[in-house]
Short mmCIF file of C-alpha atoms and ligand atoms in Angstrom, two decimals:
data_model
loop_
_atom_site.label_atom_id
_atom_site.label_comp_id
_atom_site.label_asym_id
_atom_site.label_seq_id
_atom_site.Cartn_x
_atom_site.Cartn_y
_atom_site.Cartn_z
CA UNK W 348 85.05 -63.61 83.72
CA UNK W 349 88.61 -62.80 82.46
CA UNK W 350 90.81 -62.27 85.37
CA UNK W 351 93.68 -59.59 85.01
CA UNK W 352 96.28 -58.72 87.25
CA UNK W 353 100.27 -60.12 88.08
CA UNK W 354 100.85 -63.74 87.72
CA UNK W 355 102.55 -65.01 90.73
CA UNK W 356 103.42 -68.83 90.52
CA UNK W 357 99.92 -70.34 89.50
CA UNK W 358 98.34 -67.66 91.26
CA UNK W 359 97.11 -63.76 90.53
CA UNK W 360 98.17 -61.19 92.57
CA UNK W 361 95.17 -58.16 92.27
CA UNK W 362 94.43 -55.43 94.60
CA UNK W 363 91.22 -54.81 95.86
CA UNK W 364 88.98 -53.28 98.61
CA UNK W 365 87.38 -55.72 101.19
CA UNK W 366 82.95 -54.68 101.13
CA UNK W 367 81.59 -57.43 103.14
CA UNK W 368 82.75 -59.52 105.71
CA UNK W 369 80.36 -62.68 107.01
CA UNK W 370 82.02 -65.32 109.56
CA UNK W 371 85.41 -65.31 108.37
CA UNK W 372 84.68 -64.54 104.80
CA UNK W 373 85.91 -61.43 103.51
CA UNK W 374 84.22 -60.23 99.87
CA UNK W 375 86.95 -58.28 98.28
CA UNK W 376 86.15 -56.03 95.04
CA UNK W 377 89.52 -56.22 92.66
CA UNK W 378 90.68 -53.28 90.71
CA UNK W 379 89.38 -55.25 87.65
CA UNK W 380 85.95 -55.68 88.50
CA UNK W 381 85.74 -58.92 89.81
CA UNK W 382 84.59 -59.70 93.74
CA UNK W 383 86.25 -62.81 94.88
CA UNK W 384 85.46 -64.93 98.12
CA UNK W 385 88.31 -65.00 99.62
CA UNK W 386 89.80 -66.08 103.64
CA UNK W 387 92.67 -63.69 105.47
CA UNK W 388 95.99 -65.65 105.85
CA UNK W 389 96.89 -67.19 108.76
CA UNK W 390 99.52 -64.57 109.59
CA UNK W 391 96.85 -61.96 110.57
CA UNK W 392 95.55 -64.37 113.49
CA UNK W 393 98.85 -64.44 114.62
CA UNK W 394 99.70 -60.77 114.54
CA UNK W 395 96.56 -59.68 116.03
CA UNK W 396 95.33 -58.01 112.56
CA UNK W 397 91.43 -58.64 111.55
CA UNK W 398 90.69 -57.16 108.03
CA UNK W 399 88.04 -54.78 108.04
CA UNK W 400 85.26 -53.76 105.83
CA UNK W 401 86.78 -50.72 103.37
CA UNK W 402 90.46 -52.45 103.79
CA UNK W 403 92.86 -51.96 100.96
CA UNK W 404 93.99 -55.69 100.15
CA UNK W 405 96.49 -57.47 98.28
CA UNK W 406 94.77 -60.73 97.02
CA UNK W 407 95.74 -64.11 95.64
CA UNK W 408 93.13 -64.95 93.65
CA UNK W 409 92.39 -68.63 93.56
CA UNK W 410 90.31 -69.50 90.28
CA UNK W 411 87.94 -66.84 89.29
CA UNK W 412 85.49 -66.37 92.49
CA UNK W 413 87.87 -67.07 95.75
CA UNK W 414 91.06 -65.83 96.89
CA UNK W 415 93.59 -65.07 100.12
CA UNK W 416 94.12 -61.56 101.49
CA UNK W 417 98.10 -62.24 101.12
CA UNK W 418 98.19 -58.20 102.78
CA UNK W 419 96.56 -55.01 104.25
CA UNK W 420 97.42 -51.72 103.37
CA UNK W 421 98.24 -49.42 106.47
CA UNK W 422 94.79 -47.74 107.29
CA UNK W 423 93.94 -44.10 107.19
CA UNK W 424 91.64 -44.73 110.08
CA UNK W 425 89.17 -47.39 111.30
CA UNK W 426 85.91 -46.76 113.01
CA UNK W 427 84.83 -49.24 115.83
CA UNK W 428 80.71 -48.65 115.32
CA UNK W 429 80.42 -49.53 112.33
CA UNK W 430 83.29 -51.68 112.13
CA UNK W 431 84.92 -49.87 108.89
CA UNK W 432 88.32 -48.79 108.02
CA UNK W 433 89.43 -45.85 105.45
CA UNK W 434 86.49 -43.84 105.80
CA UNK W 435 86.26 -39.77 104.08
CA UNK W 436 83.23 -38.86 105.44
CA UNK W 437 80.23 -39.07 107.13
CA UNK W 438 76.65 -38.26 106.26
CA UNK W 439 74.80 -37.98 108.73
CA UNK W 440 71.09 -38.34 108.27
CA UNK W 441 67.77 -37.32 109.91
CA UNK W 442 64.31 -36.63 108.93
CA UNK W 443 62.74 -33.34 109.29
CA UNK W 444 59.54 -35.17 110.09
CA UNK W 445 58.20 -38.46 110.89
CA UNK W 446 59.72 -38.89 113.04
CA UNK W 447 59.96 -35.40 113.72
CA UNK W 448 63.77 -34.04 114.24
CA UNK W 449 65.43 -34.12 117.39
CA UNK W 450 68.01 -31.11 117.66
CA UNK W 451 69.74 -33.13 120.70
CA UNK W 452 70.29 -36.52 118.15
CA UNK W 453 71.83 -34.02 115.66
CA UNK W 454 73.91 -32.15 117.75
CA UNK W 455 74.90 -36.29 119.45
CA UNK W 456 75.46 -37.43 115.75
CA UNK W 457 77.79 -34.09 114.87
CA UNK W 458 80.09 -34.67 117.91
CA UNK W 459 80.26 -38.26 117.67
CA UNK W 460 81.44 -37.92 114.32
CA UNK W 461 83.92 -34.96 115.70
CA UNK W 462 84.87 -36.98 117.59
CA UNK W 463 86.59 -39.27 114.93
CA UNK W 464 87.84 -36.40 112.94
CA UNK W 465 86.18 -37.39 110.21
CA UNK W 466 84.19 -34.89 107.80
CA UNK W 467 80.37 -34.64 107.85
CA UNK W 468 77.76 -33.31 105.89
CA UNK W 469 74.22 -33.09 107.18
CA UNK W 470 71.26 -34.74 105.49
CA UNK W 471 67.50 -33.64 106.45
CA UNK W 472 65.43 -35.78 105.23
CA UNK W 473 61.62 -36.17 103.79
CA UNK W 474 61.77 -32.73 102.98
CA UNK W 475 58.64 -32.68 100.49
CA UNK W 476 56.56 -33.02 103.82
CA UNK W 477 54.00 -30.40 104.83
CA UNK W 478 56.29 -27.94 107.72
CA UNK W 479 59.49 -29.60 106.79
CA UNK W 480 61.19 -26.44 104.80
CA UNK W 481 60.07 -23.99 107.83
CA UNK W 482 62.26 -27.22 110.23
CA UNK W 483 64.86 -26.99 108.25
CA UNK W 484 65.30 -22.89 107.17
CA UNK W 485 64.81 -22.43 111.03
CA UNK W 486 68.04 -24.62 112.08
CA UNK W 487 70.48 -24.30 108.54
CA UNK W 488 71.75 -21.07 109.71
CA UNK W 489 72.95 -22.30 113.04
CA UNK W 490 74.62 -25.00 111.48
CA UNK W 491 75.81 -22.82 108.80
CA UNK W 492 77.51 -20.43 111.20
CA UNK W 493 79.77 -23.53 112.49
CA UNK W 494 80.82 -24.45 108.41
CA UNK W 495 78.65 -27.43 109.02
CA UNK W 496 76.71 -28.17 105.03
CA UNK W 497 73.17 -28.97 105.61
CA UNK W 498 71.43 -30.56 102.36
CA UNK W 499 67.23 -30.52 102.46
CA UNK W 500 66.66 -34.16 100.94
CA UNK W 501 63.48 -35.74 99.49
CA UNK W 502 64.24 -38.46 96.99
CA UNK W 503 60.41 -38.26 96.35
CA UNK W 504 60.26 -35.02 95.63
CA UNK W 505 63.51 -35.18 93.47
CA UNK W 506 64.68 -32.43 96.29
CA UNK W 507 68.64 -32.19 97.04
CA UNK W 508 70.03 -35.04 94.90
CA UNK W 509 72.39 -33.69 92.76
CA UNK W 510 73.92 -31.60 95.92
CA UNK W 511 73.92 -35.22 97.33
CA UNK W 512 75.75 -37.60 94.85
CA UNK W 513 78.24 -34.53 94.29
CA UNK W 514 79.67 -34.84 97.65
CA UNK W 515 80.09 -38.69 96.78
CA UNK W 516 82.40 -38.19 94.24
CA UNK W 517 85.25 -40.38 95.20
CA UNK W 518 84.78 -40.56 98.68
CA UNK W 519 84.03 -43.48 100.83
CA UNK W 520 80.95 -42.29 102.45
CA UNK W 521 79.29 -43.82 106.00
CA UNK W 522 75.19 -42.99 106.35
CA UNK W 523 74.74 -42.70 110.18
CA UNK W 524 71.05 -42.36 111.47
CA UNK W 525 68.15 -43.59 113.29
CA UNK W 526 66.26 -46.25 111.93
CA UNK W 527 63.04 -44.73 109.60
CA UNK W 528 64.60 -41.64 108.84
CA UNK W 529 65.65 -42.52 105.12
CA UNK W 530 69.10 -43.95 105.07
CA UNK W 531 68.36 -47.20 102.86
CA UNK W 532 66.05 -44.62 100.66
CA UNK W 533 69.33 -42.81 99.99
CA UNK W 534 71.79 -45.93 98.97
CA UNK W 535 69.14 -47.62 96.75
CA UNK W 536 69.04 -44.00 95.46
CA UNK W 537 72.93 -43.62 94.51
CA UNK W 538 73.32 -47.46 94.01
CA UNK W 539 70.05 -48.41 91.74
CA UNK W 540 70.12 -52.00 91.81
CA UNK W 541 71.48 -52.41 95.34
CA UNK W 542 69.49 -55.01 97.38
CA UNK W 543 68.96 -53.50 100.32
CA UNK W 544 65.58 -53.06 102.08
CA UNK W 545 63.49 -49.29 102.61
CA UNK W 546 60.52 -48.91 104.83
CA UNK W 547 61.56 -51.46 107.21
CA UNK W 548 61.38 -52.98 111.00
CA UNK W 549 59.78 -49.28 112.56
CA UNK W 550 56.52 -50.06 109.95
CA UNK W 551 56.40 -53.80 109.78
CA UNK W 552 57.38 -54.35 113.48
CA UNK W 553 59.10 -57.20 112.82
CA UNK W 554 62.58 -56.99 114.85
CA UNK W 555 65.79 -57.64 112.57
CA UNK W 556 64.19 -58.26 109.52
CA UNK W 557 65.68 -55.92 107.24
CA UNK W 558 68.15 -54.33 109.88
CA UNK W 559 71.61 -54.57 108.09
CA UNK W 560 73.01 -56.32 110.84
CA UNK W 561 76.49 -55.69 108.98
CA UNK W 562 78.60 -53.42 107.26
CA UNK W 563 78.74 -53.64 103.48
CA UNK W 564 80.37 -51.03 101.22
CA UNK W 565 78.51 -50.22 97.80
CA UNK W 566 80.43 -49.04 95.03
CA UNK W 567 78.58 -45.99 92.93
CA UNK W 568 79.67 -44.32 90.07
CA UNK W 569 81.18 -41.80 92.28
CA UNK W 570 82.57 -44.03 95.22
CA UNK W 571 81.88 -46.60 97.98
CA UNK W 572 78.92 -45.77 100.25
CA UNK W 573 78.18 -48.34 103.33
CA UNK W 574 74.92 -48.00 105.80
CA UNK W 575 75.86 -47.90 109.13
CA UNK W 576 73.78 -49.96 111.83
CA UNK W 577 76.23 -49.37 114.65
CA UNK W 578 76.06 -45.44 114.75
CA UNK W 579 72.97 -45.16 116.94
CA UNK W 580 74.72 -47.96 120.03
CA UNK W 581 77.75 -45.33 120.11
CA UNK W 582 78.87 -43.45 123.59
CA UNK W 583 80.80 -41.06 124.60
CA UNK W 584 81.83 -42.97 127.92
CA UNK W 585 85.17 -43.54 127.42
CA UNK W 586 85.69 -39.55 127.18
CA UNK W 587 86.89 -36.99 129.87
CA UNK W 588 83.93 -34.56 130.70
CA UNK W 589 86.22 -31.96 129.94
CA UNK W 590 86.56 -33.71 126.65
CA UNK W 591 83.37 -32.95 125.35
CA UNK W 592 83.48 -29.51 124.56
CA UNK W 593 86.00 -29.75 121.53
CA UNK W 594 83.55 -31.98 120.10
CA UNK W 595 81.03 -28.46 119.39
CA UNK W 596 82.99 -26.25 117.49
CA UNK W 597 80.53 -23.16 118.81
CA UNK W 598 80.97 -24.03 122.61
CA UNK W 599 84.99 -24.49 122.00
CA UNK W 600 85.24 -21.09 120.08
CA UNK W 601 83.38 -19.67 122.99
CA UNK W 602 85.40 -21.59 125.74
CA UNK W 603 88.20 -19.84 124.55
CA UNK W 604 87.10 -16.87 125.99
CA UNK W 605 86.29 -18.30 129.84
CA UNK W 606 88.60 -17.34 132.06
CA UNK W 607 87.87 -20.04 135.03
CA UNK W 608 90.50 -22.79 134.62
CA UNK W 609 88.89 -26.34 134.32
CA UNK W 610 85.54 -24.53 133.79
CA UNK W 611 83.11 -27.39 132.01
CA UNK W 612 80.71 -24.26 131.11
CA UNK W 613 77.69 -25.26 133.14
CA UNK W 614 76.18 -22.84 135.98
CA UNK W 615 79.24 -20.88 136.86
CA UNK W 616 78.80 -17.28 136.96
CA UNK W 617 80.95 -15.07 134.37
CA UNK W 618 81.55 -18.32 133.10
CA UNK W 619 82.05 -16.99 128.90
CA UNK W 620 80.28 -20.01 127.43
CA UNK W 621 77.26 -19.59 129.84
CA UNK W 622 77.45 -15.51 128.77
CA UNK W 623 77.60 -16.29 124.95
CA UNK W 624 74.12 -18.38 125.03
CA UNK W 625 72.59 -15.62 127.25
CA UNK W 626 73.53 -12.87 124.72
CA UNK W 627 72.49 -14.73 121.82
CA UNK W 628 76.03 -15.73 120.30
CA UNK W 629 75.27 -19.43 121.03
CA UNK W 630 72.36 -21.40 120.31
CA UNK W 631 70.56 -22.19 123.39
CA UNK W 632 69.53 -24.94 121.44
CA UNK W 633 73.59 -25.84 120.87
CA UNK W 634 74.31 -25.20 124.36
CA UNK W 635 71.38 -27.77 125.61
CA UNK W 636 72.65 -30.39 123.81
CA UNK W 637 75.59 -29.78 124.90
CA UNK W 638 75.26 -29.53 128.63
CA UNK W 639 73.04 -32.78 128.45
CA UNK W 640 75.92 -34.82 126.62
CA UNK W 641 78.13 -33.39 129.47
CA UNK W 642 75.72 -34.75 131.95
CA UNK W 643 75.47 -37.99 130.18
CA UNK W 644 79.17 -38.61 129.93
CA UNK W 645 79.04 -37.59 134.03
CA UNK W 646 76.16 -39.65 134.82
CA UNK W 647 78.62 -42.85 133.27
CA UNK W 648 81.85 -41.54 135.25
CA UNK W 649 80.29 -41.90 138.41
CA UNK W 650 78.75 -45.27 137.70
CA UNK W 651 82.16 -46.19 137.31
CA UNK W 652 83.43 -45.63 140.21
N1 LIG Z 240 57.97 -38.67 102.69
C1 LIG Z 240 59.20 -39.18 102.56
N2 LIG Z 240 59.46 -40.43 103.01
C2 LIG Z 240 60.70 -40.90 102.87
C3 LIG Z 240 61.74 -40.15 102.31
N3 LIG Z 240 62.88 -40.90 102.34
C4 LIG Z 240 62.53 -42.08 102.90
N4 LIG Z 240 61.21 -42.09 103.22
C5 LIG Z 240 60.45 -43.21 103.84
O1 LIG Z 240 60.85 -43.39 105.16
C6 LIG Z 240 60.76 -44.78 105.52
C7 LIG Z 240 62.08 -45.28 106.09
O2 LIG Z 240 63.07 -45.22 105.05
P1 LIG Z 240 64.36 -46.16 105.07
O3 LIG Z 240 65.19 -45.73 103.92
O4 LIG Z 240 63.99 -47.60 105.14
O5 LIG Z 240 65.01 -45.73 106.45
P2 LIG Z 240 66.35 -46.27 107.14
O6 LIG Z 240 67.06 -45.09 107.68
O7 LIG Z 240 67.10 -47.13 106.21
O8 LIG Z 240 65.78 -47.12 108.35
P3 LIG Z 240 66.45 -48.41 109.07
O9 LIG Z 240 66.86 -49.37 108.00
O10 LIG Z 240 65.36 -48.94 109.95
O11 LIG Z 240 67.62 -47.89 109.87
C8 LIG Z 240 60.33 -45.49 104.24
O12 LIG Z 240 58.95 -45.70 104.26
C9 LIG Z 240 60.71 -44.52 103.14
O13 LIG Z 240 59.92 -44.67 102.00
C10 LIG Z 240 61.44 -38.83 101.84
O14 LIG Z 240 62.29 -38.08 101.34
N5 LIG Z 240 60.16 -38.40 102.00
MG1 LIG Z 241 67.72 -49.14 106.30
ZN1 LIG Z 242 83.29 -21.73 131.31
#
């Protein structure tokens, strides 16, 4: 392959994006095309700095296939689980069925990724299934009401796609889910060609066999898209419990309203959160999830001390 970029000395200079890192390796795809193997400079030991996956890199490229990371652009933001820097958004995936959704891991999923600030866009999966359309009509609304986009998917079924890759359009792009529920389906979908494994570990039982055990970041004709094996190990433990109503924009609009200072918007009486699920203006459904997260995060503080 032709190499292209600034000649520096005997080497080129290109910029790139790191997509995969394995033991000290980081696989960094150049502006021109090219991926190159390529090690960090010593200086980033030293200062503390270890590239991430979705890092903007300056590169020395060493022959055609291996190079130095000679600098890291500053990042817009870096996720811990998945380890992944300069992310736009996050899908976040679940099936309507098989295995049948759980309105308490959507509502976790939504607030963990509120909790990084980061868009989201919600994708219900194996929609084609016999009931799934009556899940999925019966929950978009409440969703809806909170300017959360929910997308019915089924690859199969050719259901949701083109609503789907137009959100990708450059964007880099996290899938978060459970394991089963269709996230591989969805990046051999929008990356044809892409070698990663569908229909995995939950049907052939055999632990870590096609798990992506890490991060890699798939370009697409729209963007970069990476599957995300941390999302699911993620906790909310290092949060306040008075923290964890900003992460549900229905209970914080409603929280507005209740008067009782320090009020976590559990059992007390007039409290307004407590009123607005009674009267209908907040999901019970919302409010459930919310309360048990609140317990959860609790449950950890006093473990703690
Ligand atoms: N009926 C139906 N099945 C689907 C659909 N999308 C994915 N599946 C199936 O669901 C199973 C799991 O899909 P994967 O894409 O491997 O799920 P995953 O989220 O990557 O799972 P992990 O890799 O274990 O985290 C596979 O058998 C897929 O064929 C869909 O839209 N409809
Ligand atoms: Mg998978
Ligand atoms: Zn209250």
């Amino acid at each position: 392959m032709e190499l292209s970029g600034e000649r520096v000395g005997v080497h080129f200079r290109m910029r790139g994006k790191i997509v995969r890192a394995v033991s000290g390796f980081y696989y960094v795809q150049t502006d021109t095309g090219a991926t190159l193997q390529c090690r960090a400079r010593g200086i980033f030991k030293k200062r503390g700095v270890k590239p991430l996956v979705g890092d903007r890199v300056n590169v020395e490229a060493q022959g055609t296939k291996e190079g130095v990371i000679v600098e890291i652009a500053p990042r817009v933001n870096e996720l811990t689980r998945p380890s992944i820097a300069n992310v736009d958004q996050v899908f976040v995936v679940l099936s309507l069925i098989e295995p049948e959704l759980s309105l308490y891991q959507l509502d976790k999923m939504i607030a963990m990724v509120e909790e990084q600030n980061l868009p989201l866009l919600l994708v219900l999966t194996k929609a084609e299934l016999p009931g799934a359309i009556e899940v999925f009509q019966q929950i978009e609304p409440v969703y809806r009401a909170m300017h959360y986009e929910m997308i019915a998917l089924s690859l199969r079924a050719g259901m949701g796609s083109e609503r789907l890759t137009a959100h990708l359009k450059n964007k880099t792009t996290v899938l978060a889910g459970l394991s089963g529920v269709g996230k591989s389906t969805i990046l051999r979908f929008v990356v044809p060609g892409a070698d990663v494994a569908v229909g995995s570990i939950s049907e052939k039982g055999l632990r870590g066999k096609h798990t992506t055990t890490f991060v890699e970041l798939y370009q697409t004709e729209h963007g970069f898209i990476a599957d995300s094996p941390g999302f699911s190990q993620y906790s909310f433990e290092s949060l306040e419990p008075d923290q964890i109503q900003y992460l549900f924009r229905d209970v914080k609009s409603e929280a507005l309203h209740c008067a009782f200072r320090g009020c976590l918007h559990e059992t007390e009486d007039g409290c307004a959160v407590r009123n607005a699920c009674e009267e209908g203006r907040l999901a019970a459904t919302r409010y459930a999830s919310y309360r048990q997260i609140l317990q959860e995060v609790k449950d950890a503080k006093n473990r703690r001390y």
